[in-house]
CSV table of C-alpha atoms and ligand atoms in Angstrom, one decimal:
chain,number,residue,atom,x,y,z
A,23,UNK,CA,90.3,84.7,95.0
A,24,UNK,CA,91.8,84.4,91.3
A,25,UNK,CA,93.1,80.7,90.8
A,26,UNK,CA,94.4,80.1,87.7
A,27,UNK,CA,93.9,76.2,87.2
A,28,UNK,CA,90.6,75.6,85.8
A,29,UNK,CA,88.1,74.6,88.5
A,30,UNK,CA,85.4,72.1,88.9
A,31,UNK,CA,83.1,70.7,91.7
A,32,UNK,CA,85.2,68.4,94.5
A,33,UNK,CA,88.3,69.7,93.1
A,34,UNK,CA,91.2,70.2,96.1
A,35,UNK,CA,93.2,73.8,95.2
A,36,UNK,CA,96.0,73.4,97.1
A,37,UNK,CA,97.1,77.1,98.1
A,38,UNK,CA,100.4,78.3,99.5
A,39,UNK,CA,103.0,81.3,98.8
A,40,UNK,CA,100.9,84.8,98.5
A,41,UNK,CA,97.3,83.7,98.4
A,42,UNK,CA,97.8,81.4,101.4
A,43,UNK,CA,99.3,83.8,103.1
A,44,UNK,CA,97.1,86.1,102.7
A,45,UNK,CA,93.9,84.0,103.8
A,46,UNK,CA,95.7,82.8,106.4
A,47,UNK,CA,97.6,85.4,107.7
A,48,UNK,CA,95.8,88.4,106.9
A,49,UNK,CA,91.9,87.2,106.6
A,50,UNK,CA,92.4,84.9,109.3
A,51,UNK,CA,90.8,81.6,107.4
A,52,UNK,CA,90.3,78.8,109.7
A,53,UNK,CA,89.3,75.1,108.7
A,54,UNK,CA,85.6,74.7,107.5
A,55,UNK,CA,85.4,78.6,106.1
A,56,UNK,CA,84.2,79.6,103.1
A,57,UNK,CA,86.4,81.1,100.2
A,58,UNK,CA,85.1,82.4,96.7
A,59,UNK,CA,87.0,81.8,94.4
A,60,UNK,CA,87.2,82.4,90.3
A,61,UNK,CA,89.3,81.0,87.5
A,62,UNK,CA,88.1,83.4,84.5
A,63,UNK,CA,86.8,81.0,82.8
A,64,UNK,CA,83.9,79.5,84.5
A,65,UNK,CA,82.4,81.8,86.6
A,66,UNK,CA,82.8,81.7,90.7
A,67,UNK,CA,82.5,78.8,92.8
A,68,UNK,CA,82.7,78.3,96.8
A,69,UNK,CA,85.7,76.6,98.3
A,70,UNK,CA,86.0,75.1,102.0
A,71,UNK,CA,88.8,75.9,104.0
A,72,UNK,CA,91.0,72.4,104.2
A,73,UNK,CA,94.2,71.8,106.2
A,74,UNK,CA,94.7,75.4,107.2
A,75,UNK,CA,98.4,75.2,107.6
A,76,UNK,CA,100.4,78.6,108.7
A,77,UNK,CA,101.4,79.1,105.0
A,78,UNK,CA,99.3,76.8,103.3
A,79,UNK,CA,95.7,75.2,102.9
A,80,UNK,CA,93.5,73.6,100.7
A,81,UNK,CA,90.1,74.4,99.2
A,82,UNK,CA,87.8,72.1,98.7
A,83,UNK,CA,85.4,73.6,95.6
A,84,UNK,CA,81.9,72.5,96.6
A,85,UNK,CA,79.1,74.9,95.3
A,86,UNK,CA,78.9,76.8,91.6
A,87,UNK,CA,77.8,80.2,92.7
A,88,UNK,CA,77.4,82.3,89.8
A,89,UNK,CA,79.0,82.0,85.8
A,90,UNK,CA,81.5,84.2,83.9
A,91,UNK,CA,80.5,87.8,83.6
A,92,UNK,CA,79.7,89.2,80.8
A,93,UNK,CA,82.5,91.5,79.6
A,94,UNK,CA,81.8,95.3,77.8
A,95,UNK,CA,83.7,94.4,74.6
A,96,UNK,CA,85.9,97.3,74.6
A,97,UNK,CA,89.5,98.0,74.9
A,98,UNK,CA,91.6,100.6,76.1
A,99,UNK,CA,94.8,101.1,73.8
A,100,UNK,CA,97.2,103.5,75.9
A,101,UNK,CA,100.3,104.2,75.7
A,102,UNK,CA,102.3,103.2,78.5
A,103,UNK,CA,103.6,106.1,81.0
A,104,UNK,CA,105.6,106.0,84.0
A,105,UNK,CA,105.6,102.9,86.3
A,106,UNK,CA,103.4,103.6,89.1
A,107,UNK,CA,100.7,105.2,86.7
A,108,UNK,CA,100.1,102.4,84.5
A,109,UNK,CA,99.7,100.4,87.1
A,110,UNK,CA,97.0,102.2,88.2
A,111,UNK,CA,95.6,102.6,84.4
A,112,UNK,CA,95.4,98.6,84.8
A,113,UNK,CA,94.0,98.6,88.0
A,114,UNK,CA,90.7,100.9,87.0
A,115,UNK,CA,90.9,99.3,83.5
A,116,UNK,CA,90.0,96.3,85.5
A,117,UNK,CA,87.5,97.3,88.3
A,118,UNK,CA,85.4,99.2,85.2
A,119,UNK,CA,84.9,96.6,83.2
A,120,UNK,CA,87.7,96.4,80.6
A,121,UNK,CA,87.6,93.4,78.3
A,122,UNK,CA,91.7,93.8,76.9
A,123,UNK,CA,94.6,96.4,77.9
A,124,UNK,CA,96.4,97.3,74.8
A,125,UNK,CA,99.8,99.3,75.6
A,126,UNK,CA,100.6,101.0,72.4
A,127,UNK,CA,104.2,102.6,71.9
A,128,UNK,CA,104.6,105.8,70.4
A,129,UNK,CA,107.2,108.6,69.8
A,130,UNK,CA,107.0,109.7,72.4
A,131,UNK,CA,106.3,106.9,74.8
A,132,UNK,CA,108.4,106.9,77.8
A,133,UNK,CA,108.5,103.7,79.3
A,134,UNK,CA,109.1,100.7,76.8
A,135,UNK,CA,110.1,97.7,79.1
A,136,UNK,CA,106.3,96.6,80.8
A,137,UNK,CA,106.7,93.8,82.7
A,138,UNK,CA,103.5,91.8,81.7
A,139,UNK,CA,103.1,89.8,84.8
A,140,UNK,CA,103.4,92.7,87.6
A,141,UNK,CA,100.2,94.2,85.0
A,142,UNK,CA,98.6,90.8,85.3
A,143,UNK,CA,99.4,90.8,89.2
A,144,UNK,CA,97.6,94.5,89.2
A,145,UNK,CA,94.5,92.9,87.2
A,146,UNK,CA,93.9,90.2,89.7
A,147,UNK,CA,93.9,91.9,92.5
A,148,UNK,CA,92.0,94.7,91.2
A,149,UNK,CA,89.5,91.4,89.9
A,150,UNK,CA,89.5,90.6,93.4
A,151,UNK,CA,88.8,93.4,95.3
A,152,UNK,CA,85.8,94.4,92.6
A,153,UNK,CA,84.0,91.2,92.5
A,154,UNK,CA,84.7,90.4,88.8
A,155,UNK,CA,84.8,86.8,87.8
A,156,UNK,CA,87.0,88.0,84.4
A,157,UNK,CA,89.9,89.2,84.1
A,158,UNK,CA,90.8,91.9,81.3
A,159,UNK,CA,93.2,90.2,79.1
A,160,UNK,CA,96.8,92.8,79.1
A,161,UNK,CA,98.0,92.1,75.5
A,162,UNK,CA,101.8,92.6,74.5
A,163,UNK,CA,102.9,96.3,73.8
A,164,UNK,CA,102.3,97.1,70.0
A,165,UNK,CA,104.0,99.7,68.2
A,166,UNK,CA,101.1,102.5,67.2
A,167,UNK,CA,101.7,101.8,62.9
A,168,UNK,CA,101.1,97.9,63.6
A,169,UNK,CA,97.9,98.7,65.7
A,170,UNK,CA,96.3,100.4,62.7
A,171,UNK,CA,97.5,98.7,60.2
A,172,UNK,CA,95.6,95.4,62.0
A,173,UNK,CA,92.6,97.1,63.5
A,174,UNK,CA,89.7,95.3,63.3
A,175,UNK,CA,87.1,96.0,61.2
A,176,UNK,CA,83.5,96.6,62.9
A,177,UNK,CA,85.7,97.8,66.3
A,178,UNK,CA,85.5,101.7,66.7
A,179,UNK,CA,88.4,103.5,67.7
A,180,UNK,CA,87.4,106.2,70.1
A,181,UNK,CA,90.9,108.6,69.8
A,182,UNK,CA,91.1,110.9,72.8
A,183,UNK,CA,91.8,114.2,71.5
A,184,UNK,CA,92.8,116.7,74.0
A,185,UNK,CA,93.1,119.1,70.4
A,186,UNK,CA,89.4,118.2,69.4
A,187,UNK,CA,87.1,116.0,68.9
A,188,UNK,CA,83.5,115.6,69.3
A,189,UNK,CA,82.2,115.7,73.1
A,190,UNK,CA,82.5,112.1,74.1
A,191,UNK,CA,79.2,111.0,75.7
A,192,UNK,CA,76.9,111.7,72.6
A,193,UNK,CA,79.5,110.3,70.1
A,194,UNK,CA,80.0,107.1,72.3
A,195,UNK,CA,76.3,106.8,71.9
A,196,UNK,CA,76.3,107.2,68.8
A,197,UNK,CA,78.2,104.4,68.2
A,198,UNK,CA,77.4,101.7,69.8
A,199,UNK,CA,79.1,97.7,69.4
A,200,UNK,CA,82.4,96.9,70.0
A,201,UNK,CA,85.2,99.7,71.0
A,202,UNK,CA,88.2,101.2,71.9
A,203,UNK,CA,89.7,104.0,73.5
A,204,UNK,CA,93.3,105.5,72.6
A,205,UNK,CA,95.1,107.7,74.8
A,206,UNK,CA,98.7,109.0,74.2
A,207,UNK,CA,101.6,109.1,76.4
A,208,UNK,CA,102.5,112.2,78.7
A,209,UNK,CA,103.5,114.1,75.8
A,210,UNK,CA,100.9,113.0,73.7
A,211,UNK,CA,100.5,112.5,70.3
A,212,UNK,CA,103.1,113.6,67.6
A,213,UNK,CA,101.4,115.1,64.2
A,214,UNK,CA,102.0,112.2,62.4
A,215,UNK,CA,100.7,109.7,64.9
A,216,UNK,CA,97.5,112.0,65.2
A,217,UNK,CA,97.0,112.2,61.2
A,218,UNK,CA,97.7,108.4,61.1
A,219,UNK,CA,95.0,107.8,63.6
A,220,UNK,CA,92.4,110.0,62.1
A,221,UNK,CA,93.3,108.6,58.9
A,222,UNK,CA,91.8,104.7,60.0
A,223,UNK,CA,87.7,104.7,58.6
A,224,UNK,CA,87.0,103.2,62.5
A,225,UNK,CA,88.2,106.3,64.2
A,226,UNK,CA,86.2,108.5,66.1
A,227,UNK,CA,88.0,111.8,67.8
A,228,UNK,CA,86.2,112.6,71.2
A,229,UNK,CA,87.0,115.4,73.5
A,230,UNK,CA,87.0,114.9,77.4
A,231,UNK,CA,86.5,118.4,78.5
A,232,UNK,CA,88.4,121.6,77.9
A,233,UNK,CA,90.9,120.5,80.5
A,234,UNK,CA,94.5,118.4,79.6
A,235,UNK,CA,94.1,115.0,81.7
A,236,UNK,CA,96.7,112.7,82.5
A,237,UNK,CA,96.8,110.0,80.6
A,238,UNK,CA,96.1,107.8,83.2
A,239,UNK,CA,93.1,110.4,84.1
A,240,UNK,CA,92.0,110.4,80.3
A,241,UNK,CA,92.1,106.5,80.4
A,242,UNK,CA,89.9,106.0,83.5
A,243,UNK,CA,87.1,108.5,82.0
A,244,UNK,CA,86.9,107.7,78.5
A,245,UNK,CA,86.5,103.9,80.1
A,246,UNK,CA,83.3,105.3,82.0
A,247,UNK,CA,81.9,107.1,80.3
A,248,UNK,CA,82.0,104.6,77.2
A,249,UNK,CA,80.7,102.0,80.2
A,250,UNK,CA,77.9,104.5,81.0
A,251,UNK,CA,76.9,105.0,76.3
A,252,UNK,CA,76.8,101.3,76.3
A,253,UNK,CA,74.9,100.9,79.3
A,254,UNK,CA,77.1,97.8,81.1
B,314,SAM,N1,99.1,117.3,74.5
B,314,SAM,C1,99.0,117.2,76.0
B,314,SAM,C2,99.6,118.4,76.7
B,314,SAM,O1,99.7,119.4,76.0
B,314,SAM,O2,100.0,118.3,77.9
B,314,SAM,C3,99.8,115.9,76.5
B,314,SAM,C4,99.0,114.7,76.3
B,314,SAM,S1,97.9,114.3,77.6
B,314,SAM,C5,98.9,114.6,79.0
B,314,SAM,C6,97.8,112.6,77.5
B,314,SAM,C7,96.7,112.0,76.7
B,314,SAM,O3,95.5,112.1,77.4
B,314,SAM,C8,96.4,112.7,75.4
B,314,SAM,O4,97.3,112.2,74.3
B,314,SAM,C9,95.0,112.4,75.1
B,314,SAM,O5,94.8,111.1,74.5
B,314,SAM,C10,94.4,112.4,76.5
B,314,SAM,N2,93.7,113.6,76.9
B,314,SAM,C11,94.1,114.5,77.8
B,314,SAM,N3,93.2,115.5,77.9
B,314,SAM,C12,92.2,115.3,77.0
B,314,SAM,C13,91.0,115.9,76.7
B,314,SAM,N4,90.6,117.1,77.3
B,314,SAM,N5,90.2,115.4,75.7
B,314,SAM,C14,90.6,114.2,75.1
B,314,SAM,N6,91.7,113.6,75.4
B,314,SAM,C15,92.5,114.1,76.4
């Protein structure tokens, strides 16, 4: 269970709305049972079922069982795509490892309004039901020409290139340290955006098969098989 307080030994969490109802009502908690329980910052603890009410109880944090993961330093930079997919994008961004979710607007970008806390919502529970102890940070949507222009130096830019690029496993290995995947919108790239990309010194075009993915496909294996060249 995500809590976002910051936790310590002998702390009381006091739960109620969703996550109460959810122990409660769906997991069936009862007084004296144990709940894990992470804050993304230091690692998991157990907690001690307290006061079970019917939508409400309290956790008493006893033992530290394990610190903060280590998270793959990579990114995935996609552009966002209709409702239901990106969603989805977060949700495997988050059970593969994903340190930051980067939604990147382009021309051809569909869907402009992302509603930062349903994405967060979608990252916790995915957190949740994959054991993580982080949580993939989901930074604000960035137009593409404001991405590049503040990339980071030593981070490679892995550009998925349904057009080209080099075939993705050997290239990711190739490269190793800190990364990023970009993956364009349902239409894809325009031939400016794509020049622009290839033009950065950190970008690296990869191919993911002779196929056309969806994006939200694309996304969830570039992720692997970057997790799989890094080894994490
Ligand atoms: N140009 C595509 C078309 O003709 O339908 C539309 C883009 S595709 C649906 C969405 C994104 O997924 C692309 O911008 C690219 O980043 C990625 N992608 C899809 N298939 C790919 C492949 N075989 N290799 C590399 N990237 C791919």
């Amino acid at each position: 269970l995500y809590v976002a307080e910051p936790i310590s030994a002998g702390a009381m969490t006091r739960l109620d709305g969703g996550a109460a109802h959810y122990l409660v009502q769906v997991m069936r908690i009862r007084p004296g049972d144990p709940v894990k329980l992470f804050d993304d910052r230091s690692g998991e603890w157990l907690g001690i079922a307290r006061d079970v009410q019917k939508r409400s109880l309290t956790l008493e944090v006893t033992d530290h069982l394990r610190e903060r993961e280590r998270v793959p330093d990579f990114w995935l930079v996609m552009a966002p795509i209709k409702k239901g997919r990106i969603d989805w994008m977060v949700e495997k961004a988050c059970e593969l490892g994903v340190a930051r979710v980067v939604p990147v607007l382009t021309r051809r970008t569909v869907v402009d309004k992302l509603k930062h806390d349903r994405l967060t919502a979608h990252a916790i529970e995915a957190a949740e039901q994959c054991d993580r102890t982080a949580l993939p940070e989901i930074a604000d949507p960035v137009k593409l020409t404001a991405l590049l222009k503040g990339w980071p130096e030593g981070r490679t830019l892995f550009f998925a290139d349904e057009e080209g690029g080099a075939p993705a496993l050997e290239t990711m290995r190739a490269r190793p340290g800190p990364a990023a995947v970009i993956i364009g919108p349902e239409g894809g790239f325009d031939a400016e955006e794509r020049a622009a990309i290839k033009a950065l010194p950190q970008a690296v075009g990869i191919s993911l098969g002779p196929r056309i993915l969806r994006a939200d496909t694309a996304a969830a294996a570039a992720t692997s098989l970057w997790m799989a060249a890094a080894g994490d």
